[in-house]
mmCIF file of C-alpha atoms in Angstrom:
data_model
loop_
_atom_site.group_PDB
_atom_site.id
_atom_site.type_symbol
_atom_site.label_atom_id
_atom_site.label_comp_id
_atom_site.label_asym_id
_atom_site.label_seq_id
_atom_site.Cartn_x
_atom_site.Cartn_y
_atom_site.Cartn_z
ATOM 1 C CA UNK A 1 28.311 -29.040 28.256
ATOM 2 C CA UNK A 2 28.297 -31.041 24.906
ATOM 3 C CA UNK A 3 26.401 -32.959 22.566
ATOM 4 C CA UNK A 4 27.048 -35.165 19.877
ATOM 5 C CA UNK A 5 24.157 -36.329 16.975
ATOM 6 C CA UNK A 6 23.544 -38.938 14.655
ATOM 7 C CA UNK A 7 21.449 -38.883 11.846
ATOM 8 C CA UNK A 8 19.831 -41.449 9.241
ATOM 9 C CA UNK A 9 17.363 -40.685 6.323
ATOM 10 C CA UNK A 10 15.990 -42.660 3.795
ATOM 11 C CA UNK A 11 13.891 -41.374 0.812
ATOM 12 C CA UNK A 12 11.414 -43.635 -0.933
ATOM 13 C CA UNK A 13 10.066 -42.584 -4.442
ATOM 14 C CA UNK A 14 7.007 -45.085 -5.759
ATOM 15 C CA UNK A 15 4.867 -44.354 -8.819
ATOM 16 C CA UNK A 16 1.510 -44.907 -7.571
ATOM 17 C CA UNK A 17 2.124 -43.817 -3.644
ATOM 18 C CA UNK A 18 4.281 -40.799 -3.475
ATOM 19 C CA UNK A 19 7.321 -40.129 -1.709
ATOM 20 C CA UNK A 20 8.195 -41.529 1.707
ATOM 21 C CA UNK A 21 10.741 -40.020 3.855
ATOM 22 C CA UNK A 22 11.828 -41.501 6.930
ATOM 23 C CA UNK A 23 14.370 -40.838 9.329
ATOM 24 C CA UNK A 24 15.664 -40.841 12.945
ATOM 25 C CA UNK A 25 17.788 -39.095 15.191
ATOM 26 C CA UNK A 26 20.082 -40.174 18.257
ATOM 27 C CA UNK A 27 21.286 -37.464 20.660
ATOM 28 C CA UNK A 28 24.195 -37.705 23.419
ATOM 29 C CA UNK A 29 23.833 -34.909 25.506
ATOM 30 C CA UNK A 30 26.622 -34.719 28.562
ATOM 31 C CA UNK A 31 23.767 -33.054 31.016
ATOM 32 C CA UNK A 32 20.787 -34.595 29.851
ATOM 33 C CA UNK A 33 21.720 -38.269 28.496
ATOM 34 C CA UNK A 34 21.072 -40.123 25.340
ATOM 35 C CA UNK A 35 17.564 -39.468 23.431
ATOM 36 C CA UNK A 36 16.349 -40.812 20.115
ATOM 37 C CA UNK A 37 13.463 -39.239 17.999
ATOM 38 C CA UNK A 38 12.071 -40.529 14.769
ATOM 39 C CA UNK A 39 10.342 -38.789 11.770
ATOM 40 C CA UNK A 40 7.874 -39.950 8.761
ATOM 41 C CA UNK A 41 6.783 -37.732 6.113
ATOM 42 C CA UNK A 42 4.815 -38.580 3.000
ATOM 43 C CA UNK A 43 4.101 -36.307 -0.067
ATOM 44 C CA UNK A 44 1.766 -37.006 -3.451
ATOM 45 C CA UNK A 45 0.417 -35.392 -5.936
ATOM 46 C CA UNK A 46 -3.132 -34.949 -5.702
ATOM 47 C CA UNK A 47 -3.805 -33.467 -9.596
ATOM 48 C CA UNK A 48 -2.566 -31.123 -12.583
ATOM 49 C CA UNK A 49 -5.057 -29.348 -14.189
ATOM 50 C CA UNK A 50 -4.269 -26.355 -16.901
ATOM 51 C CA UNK A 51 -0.901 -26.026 -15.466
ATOM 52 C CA UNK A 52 -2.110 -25.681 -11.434
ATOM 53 C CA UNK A 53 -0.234 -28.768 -9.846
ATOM 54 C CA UNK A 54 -0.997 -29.575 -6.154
ATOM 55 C CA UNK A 55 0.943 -31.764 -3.639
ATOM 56 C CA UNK A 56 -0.523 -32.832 -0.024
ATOM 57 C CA UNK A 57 2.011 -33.646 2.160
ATOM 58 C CA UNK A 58 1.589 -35.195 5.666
ATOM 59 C CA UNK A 59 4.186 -35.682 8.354
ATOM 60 C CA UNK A 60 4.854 -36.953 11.774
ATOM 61 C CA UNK A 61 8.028 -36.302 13.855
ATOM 62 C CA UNK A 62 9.539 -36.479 17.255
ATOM 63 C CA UNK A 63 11.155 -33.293 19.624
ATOM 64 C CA UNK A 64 13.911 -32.909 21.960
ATOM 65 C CA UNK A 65 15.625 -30.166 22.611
ATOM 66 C CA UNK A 66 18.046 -29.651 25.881
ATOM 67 C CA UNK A 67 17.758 -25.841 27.271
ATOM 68 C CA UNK A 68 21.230 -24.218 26.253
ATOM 69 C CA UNK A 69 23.143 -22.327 27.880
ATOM 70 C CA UNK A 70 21.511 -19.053 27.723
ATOM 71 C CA UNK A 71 18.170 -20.484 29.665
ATOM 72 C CA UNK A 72 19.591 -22.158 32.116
ATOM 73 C CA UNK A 73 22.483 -19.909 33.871
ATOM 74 C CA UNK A 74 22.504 -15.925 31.666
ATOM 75 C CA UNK A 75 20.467 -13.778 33.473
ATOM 76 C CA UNK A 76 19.699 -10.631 30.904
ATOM 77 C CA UNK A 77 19.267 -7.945 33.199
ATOM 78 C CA UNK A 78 17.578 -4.886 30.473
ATOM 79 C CA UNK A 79 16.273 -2.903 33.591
ATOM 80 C CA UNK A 80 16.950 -0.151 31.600
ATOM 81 C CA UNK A 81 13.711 -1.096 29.159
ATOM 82 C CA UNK A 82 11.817 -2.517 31.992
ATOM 83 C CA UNK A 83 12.653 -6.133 32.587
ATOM 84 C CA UNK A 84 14.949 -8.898 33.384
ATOM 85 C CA UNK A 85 14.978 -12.859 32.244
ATOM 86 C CA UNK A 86 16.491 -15.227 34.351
ATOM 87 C CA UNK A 87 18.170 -18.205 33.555
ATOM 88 C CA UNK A 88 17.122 -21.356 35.254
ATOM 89 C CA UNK A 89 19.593 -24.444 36.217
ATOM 90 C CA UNK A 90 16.480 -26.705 37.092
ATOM 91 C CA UNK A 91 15.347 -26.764 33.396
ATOM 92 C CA UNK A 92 14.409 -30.130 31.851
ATOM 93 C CA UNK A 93 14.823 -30.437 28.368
ATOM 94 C CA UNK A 94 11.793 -30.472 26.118
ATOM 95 C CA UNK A 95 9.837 -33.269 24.652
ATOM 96 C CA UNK A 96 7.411 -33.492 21.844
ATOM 97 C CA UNK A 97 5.288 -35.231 19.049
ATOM 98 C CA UNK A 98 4.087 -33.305 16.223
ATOM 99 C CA UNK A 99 1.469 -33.793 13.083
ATOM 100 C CA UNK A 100 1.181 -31.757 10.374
ATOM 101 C CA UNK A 101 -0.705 -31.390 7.049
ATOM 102 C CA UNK A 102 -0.850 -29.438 4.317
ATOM 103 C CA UNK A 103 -2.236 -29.019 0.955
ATOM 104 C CA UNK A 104 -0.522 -26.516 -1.541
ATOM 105 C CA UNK A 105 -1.565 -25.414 -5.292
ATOM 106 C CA UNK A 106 1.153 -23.748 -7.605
ATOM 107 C CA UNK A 107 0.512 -22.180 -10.762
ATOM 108 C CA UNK A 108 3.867 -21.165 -12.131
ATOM 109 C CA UNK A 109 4.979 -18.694 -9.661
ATOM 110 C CA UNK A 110 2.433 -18.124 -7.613
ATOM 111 C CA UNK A 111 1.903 -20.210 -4.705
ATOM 112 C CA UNK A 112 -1.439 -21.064 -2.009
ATOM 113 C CA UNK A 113 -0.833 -23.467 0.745
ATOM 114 C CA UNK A 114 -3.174 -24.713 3.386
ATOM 115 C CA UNK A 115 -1.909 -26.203 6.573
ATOM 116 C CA UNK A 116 -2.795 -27.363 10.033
ATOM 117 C CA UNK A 117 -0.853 -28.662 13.518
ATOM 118 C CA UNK A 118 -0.647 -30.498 16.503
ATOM 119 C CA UNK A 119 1.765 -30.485 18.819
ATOM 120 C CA UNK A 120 1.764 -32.258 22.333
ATOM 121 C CA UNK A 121 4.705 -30.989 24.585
ATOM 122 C CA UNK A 122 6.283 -32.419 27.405
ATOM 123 C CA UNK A 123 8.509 -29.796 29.401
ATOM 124 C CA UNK A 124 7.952 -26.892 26.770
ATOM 125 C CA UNK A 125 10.183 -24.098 27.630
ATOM 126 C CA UNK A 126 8.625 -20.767 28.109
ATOM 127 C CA UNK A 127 9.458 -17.320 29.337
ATOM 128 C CA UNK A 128 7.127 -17.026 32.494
ATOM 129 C CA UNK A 129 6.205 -13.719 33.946
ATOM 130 C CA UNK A 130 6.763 -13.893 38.087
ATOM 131 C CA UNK A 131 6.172 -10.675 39.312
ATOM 132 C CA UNK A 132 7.698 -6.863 39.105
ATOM 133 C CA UNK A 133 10.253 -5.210 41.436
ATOM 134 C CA UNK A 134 10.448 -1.599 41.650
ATOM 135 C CA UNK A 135 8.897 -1.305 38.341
ATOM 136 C CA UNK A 136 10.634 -3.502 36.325
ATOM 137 C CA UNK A 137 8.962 -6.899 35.184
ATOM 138 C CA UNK A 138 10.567 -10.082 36.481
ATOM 139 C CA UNK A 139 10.799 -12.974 34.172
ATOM 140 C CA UNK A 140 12.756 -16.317 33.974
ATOM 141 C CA UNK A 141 12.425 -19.500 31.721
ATOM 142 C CA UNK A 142 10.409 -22.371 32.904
ATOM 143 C CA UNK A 143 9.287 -25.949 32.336
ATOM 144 C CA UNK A 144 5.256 -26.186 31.732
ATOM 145 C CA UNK A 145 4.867 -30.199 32.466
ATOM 146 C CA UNK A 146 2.338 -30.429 29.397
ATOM 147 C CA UNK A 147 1.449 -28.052 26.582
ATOM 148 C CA UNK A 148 -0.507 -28.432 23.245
ATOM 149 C CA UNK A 149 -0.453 -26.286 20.431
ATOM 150 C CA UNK A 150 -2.639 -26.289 17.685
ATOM 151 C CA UNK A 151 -3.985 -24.299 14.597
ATOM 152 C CA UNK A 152 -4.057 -23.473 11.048
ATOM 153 C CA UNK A 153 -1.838 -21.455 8.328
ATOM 154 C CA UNK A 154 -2.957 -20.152 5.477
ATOM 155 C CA UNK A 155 0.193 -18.584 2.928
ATOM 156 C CA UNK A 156 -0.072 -16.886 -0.472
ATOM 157 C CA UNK A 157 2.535 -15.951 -2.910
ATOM 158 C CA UNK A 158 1.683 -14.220 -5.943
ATOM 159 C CA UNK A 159 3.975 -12.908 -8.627
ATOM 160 C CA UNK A 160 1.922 -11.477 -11.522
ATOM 161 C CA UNK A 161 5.037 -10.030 -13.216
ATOM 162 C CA UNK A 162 8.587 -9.528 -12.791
ATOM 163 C CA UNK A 163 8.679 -6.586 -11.022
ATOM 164 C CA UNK A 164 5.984 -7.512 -8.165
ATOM 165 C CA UNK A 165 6.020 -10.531 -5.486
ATOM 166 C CA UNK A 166 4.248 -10.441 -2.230
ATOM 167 C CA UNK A 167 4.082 -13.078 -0.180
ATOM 168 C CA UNK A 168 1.203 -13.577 3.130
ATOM 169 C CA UNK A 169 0.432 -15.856 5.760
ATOM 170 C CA UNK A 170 -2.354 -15.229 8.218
ATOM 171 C CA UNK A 171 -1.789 -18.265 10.954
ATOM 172 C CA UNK A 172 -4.259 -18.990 13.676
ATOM 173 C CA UNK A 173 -3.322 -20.512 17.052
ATOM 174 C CA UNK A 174 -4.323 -22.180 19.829
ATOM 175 C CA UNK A 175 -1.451 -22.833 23.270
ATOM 176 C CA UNK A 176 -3.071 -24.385 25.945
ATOM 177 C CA UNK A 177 -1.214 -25.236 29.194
ATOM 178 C CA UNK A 178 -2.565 -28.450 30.721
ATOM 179 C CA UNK A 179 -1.286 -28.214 33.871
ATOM 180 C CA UNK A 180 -3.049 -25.382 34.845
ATOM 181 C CA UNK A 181 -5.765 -25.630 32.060
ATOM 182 C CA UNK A 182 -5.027 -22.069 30.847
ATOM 183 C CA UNK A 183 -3.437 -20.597 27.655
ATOM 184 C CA UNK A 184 -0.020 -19.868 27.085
ATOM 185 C CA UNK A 185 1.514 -16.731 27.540
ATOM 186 C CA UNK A 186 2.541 -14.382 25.295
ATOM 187 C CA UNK A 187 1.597 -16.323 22.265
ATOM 188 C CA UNK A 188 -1.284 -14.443 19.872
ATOM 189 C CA UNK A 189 -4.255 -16.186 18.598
ATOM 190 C CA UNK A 190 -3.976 -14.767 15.369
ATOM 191 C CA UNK A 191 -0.884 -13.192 13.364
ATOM 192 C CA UNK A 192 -0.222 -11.989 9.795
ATOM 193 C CA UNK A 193 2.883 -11.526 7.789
ATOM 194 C CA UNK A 194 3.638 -9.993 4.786
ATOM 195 C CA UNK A 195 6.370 -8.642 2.262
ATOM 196 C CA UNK A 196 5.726 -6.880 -0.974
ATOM 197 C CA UNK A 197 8.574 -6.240 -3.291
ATOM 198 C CA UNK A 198 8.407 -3.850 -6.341
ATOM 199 C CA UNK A 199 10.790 -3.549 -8.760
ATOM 200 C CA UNK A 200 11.233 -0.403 -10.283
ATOM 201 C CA UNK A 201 13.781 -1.397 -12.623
ATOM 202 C CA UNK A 202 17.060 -3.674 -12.578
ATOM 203 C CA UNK A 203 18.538 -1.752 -10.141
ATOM 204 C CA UNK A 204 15.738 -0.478 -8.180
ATOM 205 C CA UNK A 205 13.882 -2.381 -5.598
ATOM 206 C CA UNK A 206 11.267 -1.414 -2.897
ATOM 207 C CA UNK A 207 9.904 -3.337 -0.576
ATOM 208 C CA UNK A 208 7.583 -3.014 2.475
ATOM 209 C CA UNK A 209 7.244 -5.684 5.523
ATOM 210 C CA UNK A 210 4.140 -5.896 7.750
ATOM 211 C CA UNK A 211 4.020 -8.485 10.858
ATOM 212 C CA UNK A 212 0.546 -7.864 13.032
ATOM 213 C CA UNK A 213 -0.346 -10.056 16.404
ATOM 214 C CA UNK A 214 -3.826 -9.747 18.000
ATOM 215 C CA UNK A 215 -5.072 -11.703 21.228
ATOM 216 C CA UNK A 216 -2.186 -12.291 23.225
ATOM 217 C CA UNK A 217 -2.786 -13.539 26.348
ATOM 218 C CA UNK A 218 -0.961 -12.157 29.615
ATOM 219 C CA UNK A 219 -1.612 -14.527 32.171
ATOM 220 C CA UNK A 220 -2.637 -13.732 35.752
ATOM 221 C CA UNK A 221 -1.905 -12.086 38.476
ATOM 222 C CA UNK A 222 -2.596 -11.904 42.688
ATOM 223 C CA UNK A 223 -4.889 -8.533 42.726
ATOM 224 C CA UNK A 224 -6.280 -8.913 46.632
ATOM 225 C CA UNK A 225 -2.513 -10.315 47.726
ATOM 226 C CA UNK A 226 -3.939 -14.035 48.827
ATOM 227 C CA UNK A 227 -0.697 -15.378 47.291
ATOM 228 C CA UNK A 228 -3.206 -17.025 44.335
ATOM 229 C CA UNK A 229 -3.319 -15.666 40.652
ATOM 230 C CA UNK A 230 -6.590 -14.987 39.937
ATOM 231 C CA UNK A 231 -7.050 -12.032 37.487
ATOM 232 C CA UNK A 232 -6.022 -11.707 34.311
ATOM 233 C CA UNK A 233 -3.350 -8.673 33.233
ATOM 234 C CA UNK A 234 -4.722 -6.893 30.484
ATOM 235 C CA UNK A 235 -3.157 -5.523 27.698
ATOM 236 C CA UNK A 236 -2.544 -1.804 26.347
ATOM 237 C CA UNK A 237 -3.282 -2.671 22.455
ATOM 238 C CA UNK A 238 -4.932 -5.734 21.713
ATOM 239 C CA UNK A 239 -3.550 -5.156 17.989
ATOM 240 C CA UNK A 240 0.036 -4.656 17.716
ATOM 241 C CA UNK A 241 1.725 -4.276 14.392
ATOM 242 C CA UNK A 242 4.886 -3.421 12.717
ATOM 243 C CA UNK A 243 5.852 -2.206 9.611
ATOM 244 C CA UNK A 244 9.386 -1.682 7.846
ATOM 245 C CA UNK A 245 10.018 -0.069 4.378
ATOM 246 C CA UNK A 246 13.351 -0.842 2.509
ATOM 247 C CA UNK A 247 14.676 0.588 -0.440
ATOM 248 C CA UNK A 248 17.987 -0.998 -2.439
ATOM 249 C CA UNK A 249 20.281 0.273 -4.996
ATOM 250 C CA UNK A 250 22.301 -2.122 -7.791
ATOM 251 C CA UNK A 251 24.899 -0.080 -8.940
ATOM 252 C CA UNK A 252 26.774 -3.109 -10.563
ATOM 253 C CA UNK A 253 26.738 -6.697 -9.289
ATOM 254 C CA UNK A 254 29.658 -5.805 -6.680
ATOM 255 C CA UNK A 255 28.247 -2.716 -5.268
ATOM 256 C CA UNK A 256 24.769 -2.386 -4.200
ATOM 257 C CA UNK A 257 23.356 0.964 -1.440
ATOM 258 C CA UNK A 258 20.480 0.244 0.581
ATOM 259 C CA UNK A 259 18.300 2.405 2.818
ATOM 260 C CA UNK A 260 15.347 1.936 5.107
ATOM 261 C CA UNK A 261 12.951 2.864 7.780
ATOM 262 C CA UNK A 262 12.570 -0.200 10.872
ATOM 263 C CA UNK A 263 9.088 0.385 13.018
ATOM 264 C CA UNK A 264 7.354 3.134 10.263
ATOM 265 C CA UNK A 265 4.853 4.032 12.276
ATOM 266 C CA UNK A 266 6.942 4.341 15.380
ATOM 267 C CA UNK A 267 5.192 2.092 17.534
ATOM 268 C CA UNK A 268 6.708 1.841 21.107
ATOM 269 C CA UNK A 269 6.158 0.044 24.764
ATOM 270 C CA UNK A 270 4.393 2.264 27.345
ATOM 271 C CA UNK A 271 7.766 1.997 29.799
ATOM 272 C CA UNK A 272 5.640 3.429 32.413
ATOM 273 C CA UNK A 273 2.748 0.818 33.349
ATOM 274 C CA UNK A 274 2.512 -1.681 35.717
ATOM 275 C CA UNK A 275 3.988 -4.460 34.866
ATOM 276 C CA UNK A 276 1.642 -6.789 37.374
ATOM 277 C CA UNK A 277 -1.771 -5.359 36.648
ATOM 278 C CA UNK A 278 -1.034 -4.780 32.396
ATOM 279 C CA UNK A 279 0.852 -5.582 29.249
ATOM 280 C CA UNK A 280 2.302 -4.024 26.032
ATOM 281 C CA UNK A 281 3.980 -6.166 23.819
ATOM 282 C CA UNK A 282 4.485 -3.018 21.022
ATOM 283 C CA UNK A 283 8.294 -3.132 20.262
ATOM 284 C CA UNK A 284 11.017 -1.543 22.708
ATOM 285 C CA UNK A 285 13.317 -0.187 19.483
ATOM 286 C CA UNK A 286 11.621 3.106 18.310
ATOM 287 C CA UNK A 287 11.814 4.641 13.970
ATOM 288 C CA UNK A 288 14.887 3.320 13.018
ATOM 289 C CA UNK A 289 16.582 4.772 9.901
ATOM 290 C CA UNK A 290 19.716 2.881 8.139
ATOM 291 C CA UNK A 291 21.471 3.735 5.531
ATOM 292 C CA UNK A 292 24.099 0.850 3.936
ATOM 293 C CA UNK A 293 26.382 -0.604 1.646
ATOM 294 C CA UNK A 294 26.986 -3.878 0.430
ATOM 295 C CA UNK A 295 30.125 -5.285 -1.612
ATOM 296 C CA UNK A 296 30.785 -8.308 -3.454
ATOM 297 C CA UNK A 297 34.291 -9.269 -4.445
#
């Protein structure tokens, strides 16, 4: 398999209407064929006022992406945590237009931006659920003929002195399959990200990581064996977060010691459910502690 791309931009800068970016993108692929997809993207400033500037930018772009290797012939058989994912030859590749928006104020460092989506899919990709065999969940990667997704981000950065930055983003989301008129899997309805950073001194950093999902949905399965999906799988915590704390050391600026703790609050899948009837999406890596050393010649 190959592929060979070509690329053209163009950047227009007027006084009165903003900047104009436009560009498109020619594909060769030796499975799939030749595919073009174009891209416009316009930013302005909207006002400056006591040193809080603002720029609104709106875009609208073209998808394709062929299904690599991995998704169409790997199987990854990790019975040993209680699935498998199999690869699927048949894969199309995956089409799509997008739209976005977003409005964003700065006032020197610190940052708010507003945003919202559209995306209309043809052939989306997806890891599909198809059933469990003695125990372990069966999954493989499959075309869904047409998919939307949808929503709204919302990001802050603040940095009220040198020694603190933290940076959020709650997103909201809507995946809707249209084929069969129900949601996605696996995808959340709401998430949250964060990452606060302290430093102590020059040579002291700390820093904690957050990422929380609620309102997955899990799809369906056959409960009364009529060969038709019809109830939904539920889940085993609606709310699933993790959390990471880091720690780092500048000795000088070629040798710097770092330490950490992945999944703080230890957080793990339920191995022992069933994987037709219910869900946990918690994380299969349990506490993780590191220890390490980084240097710069």
């Amino acid at each position: 398999s190959s592929a060979l791309e070509v690329y053209l931009q163009d950047n227009i800068i007027t006084s009165d209407f903003g900047e104009f970016v436009t560009g498109v993108r020619v594909q060769q692929d030796s499975g799939f064929g030749v595919h073009s997809n174009a891209k416009l993207n316009w930013m302005k400033s909207v006002f400056d006022y006591k040193n809080i500037t603002s720029k609104f930018r709106l875009s609208y772009g073209q998808g394709f992406r062929a299904p690599d290797l991995k998704q169409r012939f790997y199987n990854f058989d990790h019975s040993n945590l209680g699935y498998v994912i199999k690869g699927n030859s048949e894969l199309l590749p995956e089409e799509s237009n997008n739209i976005n928006a977003s409005l964003s104020l700065s006032h020197f460092g610190n940052l708010l931006e507003l945003s919202a989506y559209y995306n209309d899919y043809k052939n989306k990709i997806e890891t599909v659920f198809t059933g469990e065999e003695n125990r372990i969940s069966q999954n493989q990667y499959q075309n869904i003929g047409r998919a939307t997704t949808k929503g709204y981000d919302i990001s802050l950065t603040i940095q009220p002195s040198e020694s603190l930055y933290w940076q959020q983003g709650l997103a909201y989301l809507e995946a809707d399959n249209l084929d069969n008129h129900e949601r996605i899997e696996e995808q959340p309805r709401w998430s949250y990200k964060t990452q606060l950073n302290y430093a102590v001194n020059h040579q002291w950093v700390l820093s904690l990581y957050g990422n929380l999902e609620r309102d997955s949905y899990k799809g369906k399965y056959d409960s009364d064996n009529d060969d038709v999906a019809d109830t939904e799988r539920v889940t085993t915590q609606d709310l699933i977060q993790t959390w990471d704390v880091k720690a780092s050391f500048k000795l000088n600026p070629q040798i710097k010691f770092s330490a950490g703790i992945d999944n703080l609050l230890n957080e793990t899948k339920d191995s022992g459910i069933n994987a037709n009837v219910e869900v946990d999406d918690r994380p299969i890596e349990a506490r993780l502690f590191t220890l390490g050393l980084n240097l710069t010649f």
